[in-house]
Coordinates of C-alpha atoms in Angstrom, one line a residue:
Chain F
M1 CA -0.1 -0.1 0.3
N2 CA 1.9 3.1 -1.1
E3 CA 0.9 6.7 0.3
A4 CA -1.9 7.7 -2.5
E5 CA -3.6 3.9 -1.6
F6 CA -3.5 4.6 2.2
I7 CA -5.4 8.3 1.8
A8 CA -7.6 6.3 -0.5
A9 CA -8.3 4.1 2.2
L10 CA -8.6 7.0 4.7
R11 CA -11.5 8.1 2.7
T12 CA -13.4 5.4 3.0
L13 CA -13.9 5.8 6.9
P14 CA -16.3 8.1 8.4
L15 CA -15.3 11.4 7.6
H16 CA -16.4 14.9 9.1
P17 CA -17.9 17.3 6.2
G18 CA -15.1 20.0 7.2
A19 CA -12.6 17.4 6.3
E20 CA -13.5 18.0 2.8
G21 CA -13.1 14.6 1.8
L22 CA -8.7 14.7 3.1
H23 CA -8.6 16.8 -0.3
D24 CA -6.8 19.8 1.4
D25 CA -4.4 20.4 4.4
T26 CA -7.0 21.6 6.7
A27 CA -10.1 21.1 8.1
T28 CA -12.9 23.3 9.3
L29 CA -15.0 23.2 12.4
A30 CA -17.7 25.3 12.4
I31 CA -18.9 25.9 16.2
G32 CA -20.8 28.6 17.9
G33 CA -20.8 30.7 14.6
E34 CA -17.1 31.0 14.3
T35 CA -15.2 28.6 11.8
L36 CA -12.0 27.1 13.0
I37 CA -9.4 26.1 10.8
L38 CA -7.2 22.6 12.2
T39 CA -4.4 21.6 10.5
H40 CA -1.8 18.7 11.6
D41 CA 1.5 17.8 10.3
A42 CA 4.8 16.0 11.6
I43 CA 8.2 16.1 10.8
A44 CA 10.7 13.3 11.4
E45 CA 14.0 12.9 11.7
G46 CA 16.0 11.4 8.3
V47 CA 13.2 12.5 6.4
H48 CA 12.1 15.9 6.9
Y49 CA 15.5 17.4 8.5
R50 CA 18.7 16.0 8.8
P51 CA 20.2 14.4 11.9
G52 CA 22.3 16.7 14.0
T53 CA 19.5 19.5 13.1
D54 CA 19.7 22.1 15.9
P55 CA 16.8 21.3 17.8
F56 CA 16.1 25.3 17.7
D57 CA 15.5 24.5 13.6
I58 CA 13.4 21.6 14.6
A59 CA 10.8 23.6 16.2
W60 CA 10.6 26.6 14.2
K61 CA 10.3 24.3 11.0
L62 CA 7.3 22.1 13.1
V63 CA 5.4 25.0 13.8
A64 CA 6.3 27.1 10.4
V65 CA 4.8 24.3 8.5
N66 CA 1.5 24.2 10.3
L67 CA 1.0 28.1 10.8
S68 CA 1.5 28.1 6.8
D69 CA -1.9 25.8 6.3
L70 CA -3.2 28.6 8.7
A71 CA -2.0 31.2 6.4
A72 CA -3.5 29.4 3.2
K73 CA -6.9 29.9 4.7
G74 CA -6.2 33.3 6.0
A75 CA -6.9 32.4 9.5
T76 CA -5.2 33.8 12.7
P77 CA -3.8 31.4 15.0
L78 CA -5.3 30.1 18.2
G79 CA -2.9 28.0 19.7
V80 CA -0.9 24.9 19.0
L81 CA -0.5 21.4 20.4
I82 CA 3.2 20.0 20.4
G83 CA 3.9 16.2 20.3
A84 CA 7.3 16.7 21.3
V85 CA 10.1 14.2 21.2
L86 CA 12.4 14.5 24.1
V87 CA 15.9 14.9 22.5
E88 CA 19.5 15.8 22.8
G89 CA 19.6 19.4 23.4
A90 CA 15.9 19.6 24.6
E91 CA 16.9 22.9 25.8
R92 CA 17.4 24.6 22.2
F93 CA 14.1 23.0 21.4
V94 CA 12.1 25.3 24.1
E95 CA 14.0 27.9 22.3
G96 CA 13.0 27.6 19.1
L97 CA 9.3 26.9 20.1
R98 CA 9.7 30.3 22.1
A99 CA 11.1 32.3 18.9
I100 CA 8.3 31.0 16.9
L101 CA 5.6 31.6 19.2
T102 CA 6.7 35.0 20.5
E103 CA 7.1 36.2 16.9
Y104 CA 3.8 35.1 15.8
A105 CA 2.0 35.8 18.7
V106 CA 0.9 32.2 19.1
P107 CA 0.3 30.6 22.3
L108 CA 0.8 26.8 23.3
L109 CA -2.1 24.9 24.1
G110 CA -0.6 21.8 25.1
G111 CA 0.5 18.1 23.8
D112 CA 2.7 15.4 24.9
T113 CA 6.4 14.5 25.2
I114 CA 7.8 11.1 24.7
S115 CA 11.1 9.5 24.2
V116 CA 12.1 7.9 20.9
S117 CA 14.8 7.4 18.5
P118 CA 14.8 8.8 15.5
A119 CA 12.3 11.4 16.1
T120 CA 9.2 12.3 14.8
F121 CA 7.6 15.4 16.2
G122 CA 3.7 16.7 15.7
C123 CA 1.9 19.7 15.5
T124 CA -1.8 20.9 15.6
A125 CA -2.1 24.3 14.8
I126 CA -5.9 25.8 15.6
G127 CA -6.7 28.7 13.8
R128 CA -10.0 31.2 13.6
A129 CA -10.8 32.0 9.8
G130 CA -12.4 35.0 8.5
A131 CA -15.9 35.2 6.5
A132 CA -14.0 33.9 3.5
V133 CA -12.1 30.4 3.6
P134 CA -10.1 30.3 0.3
R135 CA -9.8 26.2 -1.0
R136 CA -7.2 25.0 -3.5
D137 CA -10.2 23.9 -5.6
G138 CA -12.4 27.5 -6.2
G139 CA -9.9 28.5 -9.3
R140 CA -11.6 29.4 -12.5
A141 CA -10.7 29.8 -15.9
G142 CA -9.2 33.6 -16.8
D143 CA -8.1 33.5 -13.0
A144 CA -4.4 34.8 -12.5
L145 CA -1.9 32.9 -10.8
W146 CA 0.0 34.5 -8.5
V147 CA 2.8 33.5 -5.9
T148 CA 4.2 35.7 -2.7
G149 CA 7.7 36.3 -2.2
T150 CA 10.2 34.4 -4.0
I151 CA 11.1 30.4 -4.8
G152 CA 14.6 28.4 -4.2
A153 CA 15.7 30.3 -1.0
A154 CA 15.1 27.0 0.7
M155 CA 16.7 25.0 -1.7
L156 CA 20.0 27.5 -1.9
G157 CA 20.0 27.6 2.3
F158 CA 20.0 23.6 2.2
E159 CA 22.3 23.1 -0.2
A160 CA 24.6 26.1 1.3
G161 CA 24.4 23.9 4.6
D162 CA 23.4 26.8 6.5
G163 CA 19.8 26.1 6.0
A164 CA 18.2 29.1 7.6
A165 CA 15.4 30.0 4.8
Y166 CA 15.3 26.1 4.6
L167 CA 14.8 25.3 8.6
R168 CA 13.1 28.7 9.2
P169 CA 10.7 29.2 6.6
R170 CA 8.1 32.4 7.4
P171 CA 4.7 31.6 7.4
R172 CA 2.7 33.9 5.5
L173 CA 0.3 34.7 7.8
A174 CA -0.3 38.5 7.1
E175 CA -0.5 37.9 3.5
G176 CA -2.7 34.9 3.7
R177 CA -5.4 37.1 6.0
A178 CA -5.0 39.9 3.3
L179 CA -5.6 37.8 0.6
A180 CA -8.6 35.4 2.1
P181 CA -11.2 38.1 1.2
H182 CA -10.6 38.1 -2.6
V183 CA -9.1 35.1 -4.0
H184 CA -10.4 32.0 -5.4
A185 CA -8.1 29.7 -4.5
M186 CA -5.3 29.6 -2.5
M187 CA -2.8 27.0 -1.0
D188 CA 1.1 27.1 0.8
V189 CA 4.0 26.1 -1.5
S190 CA 5.4 23.3 0.2
D191 CA 6.2 20.7 -2.4
G192 CA 7.6 22.9 -5.4
L193 CA 5.8 25.6 -7.2
L194 CA 4.8 23.7 -10.5
L195 CA 3.3 20.9 -8.5
D196 CA 1.5 22.8 -6.1
A197 CA 0.1 25.2 -8.9
S198 CA -0.6 21.9 -11.1
R199 CA -3.0 20.6 -8.0
L200 CA -4.5 23.7 -7.4
A201 CA -5.2 23.5 -11.3
E202 CA -6.5 20.0 -11.2
A203 CA -8.6 20.6 -8.0
S204 CA -10.0 23.3 -10.0
G205 CA -10.9 21.8 -13.1
C206 CA -8.4 23.9 -14.7
T207 CA -4.9 24.1 -16.2
A208 CA -2.0 26.1 -15.1
E209 CA -0.5 27.8 -18.0
I210 CA 2.8 29.2 -16.4
A211 CA 5.6 31.4 -18.2
R212 CA 9.1 30.2 -17.0
A213 CA 10.5 34.0 -17.2
A214 CA 7.8 35.3 -14.9
L215 CA 8.8 32.8 -11.9
P216 CA 10.1 35.3 -8.9
V217 CA 13.5 33.2 -8.4
A218 CA 16.0 33.7 -5.5
P219 CA 19.0 35.4 -6.4
G220 CA 21.4 32.6 -7.8
A221 CA 18.7 29.9 -8.1
D222 CA 17.9 28.4 -11.4
P223 CA 14.5 28.6 -12.1
L224 CA 13.1 25.4 -13.0
R225 CA 15.3 23.7 -9.8
A226 CA 13.5 26.4 -7.6
A227 CA 10.2 25.8 -8.8
T228 CA 10.0 22.0 -8.4
W229 CA 12.2 22.3 -5.4
G230 CA 9.4 22.9 -2.5
D231 CA 9.6 23.8 0.9
D232 CA 9.6 27.9 0.4
Y233 CA 6.3 28.2 2.2
E234 CA 4.9 30.9 0.0
L235 CA 1.2 31.2 -1.0
L236 CA 0.1 30.4 -4.3
F237 CA -3.4 31.8 -5.7
A238 CA -5.8 32.4 -8.4
A239 CA -7.8 35.5 -8.5
P240 CA -10.0 37.3 -10.8
A241 CA -7.7 39.0 -13.7
D242 CA -8.2 42.2 -12.6
F243 CA -7.2 42.1 -9.0
A244 CA -4.6 43.9 -7.6
P245 CA -2.7 41.7 -4.8
P246 CA -2.5 44.0 -1.5
V247 CA 1.0 42.4 -0.6
A248 CA 4.4 41.6 -2.2
A249 CA 3.3 38.9 -4.9
T250 CA 4.8 37.8 -8.6
R251 CA 2.0 36.9 -11.4
I252 CA 3.4 33.9 -12.8
G253 CA 0.4 33.0 -15.0
T254 CA -3.3 32.2 -16.0
L255 CA -5.8 29.2 -15.2
T256 CA -7.2 28.1 -18.3
D257 CA -10.0 25.8 -19.4
E258 CA -9.1 22.2 -18.8
R259 CA -7.1 20.7 -21.3
A260 CA -5.1 17.2 -21.3
V261 CA -2.7 18.4 -18.6
P262 CA -3.1 20.2 -15.3
L263 CA 0.0 22.3 -16.2
L264 CA 1.9 23.5 -19.0
L265 CA 5.1 25.6 -18.6
D266 CA 5.6 27.9 -21.7
G267 CA 3.1 26.2 -23.5
A268 CA 4.4 22.7 -23.3
A269 CA 3.8 19.7 -21.0
P270 CA 6.9 19.7 -18.6
D271 CA 8.3 16.2 -18.8
F272 CA 9.9 16.0 -16.0
P273 CA 8.9 15.9 -12.0
L274 CA 7.0 18.9 -10.8
G275 CA 8.2 18.8 -7.2
Y276 CA 8.3 16.5 -4.1
Q277 CA 6.1 13.7 -4.5
H278 CA 5.8 11.6 -1.3
R279 CA 5.9 8.0 -1.8
Chain Y
M1 CA 17.4 17.4 30.3
N2 CA 14.8 14.9 31.8
E3 CA 11.0 15.3 31.1
A4 CA 10.3 16.8 34.5
E5 CA 12.9 19.8 33.1
F6 CA 11.8 19.8 29.7
I7 CA 8.0 20.5 30.7
A8 CA 9.3 22.6 33.2
A9 CA 11.0 24.6 30.4
L10 CA 8.0 25.0 28.4
R11 CA 6.0 26.4 31.2
T12 CA 7.9 29.5 30.2
L13 CA 6.7 29.7 26.8
P14 CA 3.6 31.6 26.3
L15 CA 1.0 29.5 27.0
H16 CA -2.4 29.7 26.2
P17 CA -4.7 30.4 29.5
G18 CA -6.8 26.9 28.5
A19 CA -3.5 25.4 28.7
E20 CA -3.9 25.6 32.5
G21 CA 0.0 26.0 32.9
L22 CA 0.4 22.5 31.2
H23 CA -0.6 21.0 34.6
D24 CA -3.7 18.6 33.0
D25 CA -3.8 16.5 29.9
T26 CA -5.9 18.7 28.0
A27 CA -6.8 22.2 27.1
T28 CA -9.9 24.2 26.7
L29 CA -10.5 26.7 24.3
A30 CA -13.4 29.1 24.7
I31 CA -15.2 30.1 21.4
G32 CA -18.4 31.6 20.3
G33 CA -20.2 30.6 23.6
E34 CA -18.8 27.1 23.4
T35 CA -16.1 25.4 25.8
L36 CA -14.0 23.0 23.2
I37 CA -11.4 20.6 24.7
L38 CA -8.1 19.5 22.9
T39 CA -5.5 16.6 23.6
H40 CA -2.8 15.4 21.7
D41 CA -0.7 11.8 22.6
A42 CA 1.9 10.3 20.8
I43 CA 2.0 6.8 20.6
A44 CA 5.5 5.4 19.5
E45 CA 6.5 1.9 18.4
G46 CA 9.0 -0.1 21.3
V47 CA 7.6 2.6 24.0
H48 CA 3.4 2.3 23.7
Y49 CA 3.2 -1.2 22.0
R50 CA 5.2 -3.6 20.8
P51 CA 7.3 -4.2 17.2
G52 CA 4.7 -6.4 15.4
T53 CA 1.8 -5.3 16.8
D54 CA -1.4 -5.4 14.4
P55 CA -1.7 -2.6 12.9
F56 CA -5.1 -2.6 14.0
D57 CA -4.4 -2.2 17.4
I58 CA -2.2 0.4 17.2
A59 CA -4.9 2.7 15.5
W60 CA -7.3 1.6 18.2
K61 CA -5.2 2.4 21.0
L62 CA -3.8 6.0 19.4
V63 CA -7.5 7.1 19.2
A64 CA -9.0 5.4 22.6
V65 CA -6.0 7.1 24.7
N66 CA -6.7 10.4 23.1
L67 CA -10.8 9.6 23.7
S68 CA -10.2 8.9 27.1
D69 CA -8.7 12.7 27.9
L70 CA -11.9 14.0 26.7
A71 CA -13.7 11.5 28.5
A72 CA -12.5 12.7 32.0
K73 CA -13.5 16.3 30.9
G74 CA -16.8 15.2 30.2
A75 CA -16.7 16.2 26.3
T76 CA -18.1 15.3 23.6
P77 CA -15.7 14.0 21.0
L78 CA -16.3 16.4 17.6
G79 CA -13.5 14.6 15.7
V80 CA -9.7 13.4 15.2
L81 CA -6.6 14.4 13.5
I82 CA -4.4 11.5 12.8
G83 CA -0.4 11.9 12.2
A84 CA -0.3 8.3 10.7
V85 CA 2.7 6.4 9.5
L86 CA 2.9 4.3 6.7
V87 CA 3.7 1.0 8.2
E88 CA 3.5 -2.7 6.8
G89 CA -0.2 -3.7 6.7
A90 CA -1.4 -0.4 6.5
E91 CA -4.8 -1.6 5.7
R92 CA -4.9 -2.9 9.5
F93 CA -4.4 0.6 10.5
V94 CA -7.4 1.8 8.4
E95 CA -9.6 -1.0 9.7
G96 CA -8.5 -0.2 13.3
L97 CA -9.6 3.3 12.9
R98 CA -12.8 2.4 11.4
A99 CA -13.5 0.2 14.3
I100 CA -13.2 3.1 17.0
L101 CA -14.3 5.8 14.9
T102 CA -17.7 3.8 14.7
E103 CA -17.7 2.7 17.8
Y104 CA -17.8 6.1 19.4
A105 CA -19.4 7.7 16.7
V106 CA -16.2 10.2 15.8
P107 CA -15.4 11.4 12.2
L108 CA -12.0 12.0 10.6
L109 CA -11.2 15.5 10.6
G110 CA -7.5 15.1 8.6
G111 CA -4.0 14.7 9.6
D112 CA -0.7 13.9 7.6
T113 CA 1.0 10.9 6.6
I114 CA 4.5 10.2 6.7
S115 CA 6.8 7.1 6.2
V116 CA 9.4 6.8 9.2
S117 CA 10.3 3.7 11.1
P118 CA 10.5 3.0 14.2
A119 CA 7.0 4.4 14.0
T120 CA 5.2 7.2 15.9
F121 CA 1.8 8.3 15.7
G122 CA -0.1 11.0 17.0
C123 CA -3.8 11.9 17.4
T124 CA -5.5 15.3 18.0
A125 CA -8.8 14.7 19.6
I126 CA -11.4 17.8 19.7
G127 CA -14.3 17.4 21.8
R128 CA -17.1 19.5 23.0
A129 CA -17.6 20.0 26.8
G130 CA -20.6 20.6 28.9
A131 CA -21.4 23.4 31.3
A132 CA -18.9 21.5 33.7
V133 CA -15.6 20.9 32.8
P134 CA -13.8 18.9 35.6
R135 CA -10.1 19.2 36.7
R136 CA -8.0 17.3 38.6
D137 CA -7.2 19.8 41.2
G138 CA -10.9 20.6 42.3
G139 CA -10.8 17.5 45.1
R140 CA -11.8 18.6 48.4
A141 CA -10.7 17.4 51.9
G142 CA -14.0 14.8 53.1
D143 CA -14.5 14.0 49.6
A144 CA -14.9 10.5 48.1
L145 CA -12.7 8.5 45.8
W146 CA -13.8 6.4 43.2
V147 CA -13.1 4.6 40.0
T148 CA -14.9 3.1 37.3
G149 CA -15.1 -0.3 36.1
T150 CA -12.0 -2.2 37.1
I151 CA -8.2 -2.1 37.3
G152 CA -5.7 -4.9 36.2
A153 CA -7.0 -6.2 33.1
A154 CA -4.8 -4.2 30.6
M155 CA -1.7 -6.0 32.6
L156 CA -3.3 -9.5 32.6
G157 CA -3.8 -8.9 28.5
F158 CA -0.3 -8.0 28.3
E159 CA 1.1 -10.7 30.3
A160 CA -1.0 -13.1 28.5
G161 CA -0.1 -11.7 25.1
D162 CA -3.6 -11.7 24.0
G163 CA -3.7 -7.9 24.4
A164 CA -7.4 -7.5 23.8
A165 CA -7.5 -5.2 26.8
Y166 CA -4.2 -3.8 26.8
L167 CA -4.4 -2.8 23.2
R168 CA -8.0 -1.8 22.9
P169 CA -8.9 0.1 25.9
R170 CA -12.6 1.3 26.1
P171 CA -12.8 5.2 26.7
R172 CA -15.3 6.1 29.0
L173 CA -17.0 8.7 27.3
A174 CA -20.8 8.3 28.5
E175 CA -19.3 7.9 31.9
G176 CA -17.5 11.2 32.0
R177 CA -20.5 12.8 30.6
A178 CA -22.7 11.7 33.2
L179 CA -20.3 12.3 36.1
A180 CA -18.7 15.8 34.6
P181 CA -21.6 17.9 36.3
H182 CA -21.5 16.0 39.8
V183 CA -17.6 15.5 40.4
H184 CA -15.2 18.0 42.1
A185 CA -12.3 16.4 40.1
M186 CA -11.7 13.7 37.6
M187 CA -8.7 12.1 35.1
D188 CA -8.2 9.0 33.5
V189 CA -6.2 6.4 34.8
S190 CA -3.2 6.0 32.3
D191 CA -0.3 5.8 34.4
G192 CA -1.5 3.3 37.6
L193 CA -4.5 4.1 39.7
L194 CA -2.1 4.6 42.6
L195 CA 0.3 7.5 41.0
D196 CA -3.0 9.1 39.1
A197 CA -4.7 9.2 42.6
S198 CA -1.7 10.8 43.8
R199 CA -1.5 13.2 41.6
L200 CA -5.1 14.5 41.6
A201 CA -4.7 14.4 45.4
E202 CA -1.4 16.3 44.9
A203 CA -3.2 18.8 42.1
S204 CA -6.1 19.0 44.9
G205 CA -3.8 20.1 48.0
C206 CA -5.5 16.8 49.6
T207 CA -4.1 13.3 50.7
A208 CA -5.8 10.6 48.8
E209 CA -6.4 7.7 51.7
I210 CA -6.9 4.8 49.9
A211 CA -8.1 0.9 51.1
R212 CA -6.3 -1.8 49.4
A213 CA -9.2 -4.1 50.1
A214 CA -11.4 -1.3 48.3
L215 CA -9.6 -1.6 44.8
P216 CA -11.7 -3.1 42.0
V217 CA -9.2 -5.5 40.5
A218 CA -10.2 -7.9 37.7
P219 CA -10.6 -11.3 38.5
G220 CA -6.8 -12.9 38.8
A221 CA -5.0 -9.8 38.8
D222 CA -2.8 -9.1 42.1
P223 CA -4.6 -5.8 43.2
L224 CA -0.9 -3.9 44.3
R225 CA 1.0 -4.9 40.7
A226 CA -3.0 -4.0 39.1
A227 CA -3.1 -0.4 41.1
T228 CA 0.4 0.6 39.9
W229 CA 0.5 -1.1 36.3
G230 CA -2.0 1.6 34.6
D231 CA -2.7 1.3 30.8
D232 CA -6.8 0.7 31.7
Y233 CA -8.1 4.0 31.0
E234 CA -10.9 4.2 33.4
L235 CA -12.2 7.4 35.2
L236 CA -10.9 8.6 38.7
F237 CA -12.8 10.9 40.4
A238 CA -13.2 12.8 43.5
A239 CA -17.0 13.4 44.4
P240 CA -19.2 14.8 47.7
A241 CA -19.1 11.7 50.1
D242 CA -23.0 11.9 49.6
F243 CA -22.4 11.6 45.5
A244 CA -24.3 8.2 44.4
P245 CA -22.4 7.8 41.0
P246 CA -25.0 7.2 38.1
V247 CA -22.5 4.9 36.7
A248 CA -20.6 1.5 37.5
A249 CA -18.0 2.8 39.8
T250 CA -16.3 1.7 43.4
R251 CA -15.5 3.8 46.2
I252 CA -11.7 3.2 46.8
G253 CA -11.3 6.2 49.7
T254 CA -11.3 9.4 50.8
L255 CA -9.7 12.5 50.1
T256 CA -8.3 14.3 53.4
D257 CA -6.4 17.6 54.8
E258 CA -3.1 17.6 53.2
R259 CA -0.4 15.3 55.0
A260 CA 3.4 14.7 54.9
V261 CA 2.6 12.5 51.1
P262 CA 0.0 12.4 48.9
L263 CA -1.4 8.9 48.9
L264 CA -1.8 6.7 51.9
L265 CA -2.5 2.9 51.6
D266 CA -4.4 1.4 54.2
G267 CA -2.9 4.7 56.3
A268 CA 1.0 4.2 55.5
A269 CA 3.1 6.0 52.9
P270 CA 4.0 3.4 50.2
D271 CA 7.8 2.3 49.3
F272 CA 7.4 1.0 46.0
P273 CA 6.9 3.3 42.7
L274 CA 2.9 3.9 42.7
G275 CA 2.7 3.6 38.8
Y276 CA 4.6 4.2 35.4
Q277 CA 7.0 6.9 35.8
H278 CA 8.2 8.7 32.2
R279 CA 11.9 8.9 32.1

């Protein structure tokens, strides 16, 4: 059973209506007139970070990837629960938590601590959404496709071995809140811009037509490698053609009526992997 | 840094008011006039279950231990998020999830899937509380101390190698809801009845005076071993002396004004470990 088959099997379980058929990164829970956004991501040694990584960075990344999922919904974080592992240098883990929780004004709600090696950490983030909660399947033919910030900095940091951009991504919470009321579809870019754009397009029943020259690439990064590498945690969004984003963002293409493939780069279907595919 | 030091360090972080200073198993989140209960527990191969355990049982236990924390708050589950690992026999994991989610009418909200070995699974459970949310620190001198069901069945199952009681604990959700409006303090019994009773008493500023002969022990189990073994997931509660529980429960003792130690068994301080102490 591979991951796709496993997720298909999970879809046969009793699902909450807010689980959206497990087609999104987050769940919505309507309660008391409010809409909560819930997300859970785990990161494991040897899979999401290298053995020997400073526990400060593990803590930052663990929380950041979950806050990034809230950002894509335009949600304001209410708190996080941490599934922590008591690792060597746990003091640094606490300091990393302190840094990101303070930076984004997110309180710790609780969690659990275990001792296990190699370590797998979990985080559940809870946010409060506004009136509009963007999904990845709301894009329409004719929409412009945009991405915040630049892509490739995480790749460059990883390859240079300093890792700040790779290990300490900055979730686009303010940008997500500013964009949510206006966009048709939005998601964070975790597995590669081209792959995530193809997913947004496919979910929306469209094709993403992207111009390679338009990609906002970090200085020094190869555009195609940057666009297929992932871990930048920028926001990708589809909005009406005449929408002017209130945040720093670059228009990278257009959603069109569905073609044979979900993504065209300079008019052709790429013959290389679009990003990081989970096995 | 050991677990106690780690948790002490976590308490210096920005905490949500509902985190209760990380002194409880759950957090409360007041939103839109409702009170949500949130809990996160992880279980790891080699720590919480033996290598080779049927993934059906891993799934059941993963969800059950979290629902048990909701039960102690008298909460009704709204859903769970699962941090899953793609293990050998993942079909059985899905079937175990189906069994417990169906049994307790809990929908799946979402989660994450990773591939890592040895496996560490996470679960976040969310519930809706009633007007009364019992804490572990609300016990008062003069309260009677009670426990639901029997203790020791998990130990006997573990030792016999069949493991049904050990691996498929039954969270006392209905009992928790029935008791919550009436008790002064409540918690689930996960680490050993005597240890958990001493924690409830200590948090409440009392001493738990327990009579060994009163312990409701599963047939065939040694009372002292059963009372220090854990994993039964019964509910321990303190209630006014004249309270008659509406559920199957046994009175095991009394809370008294604080003495030198948090727990007395037949009038003496035990000279053996009270339960499973995390290192």
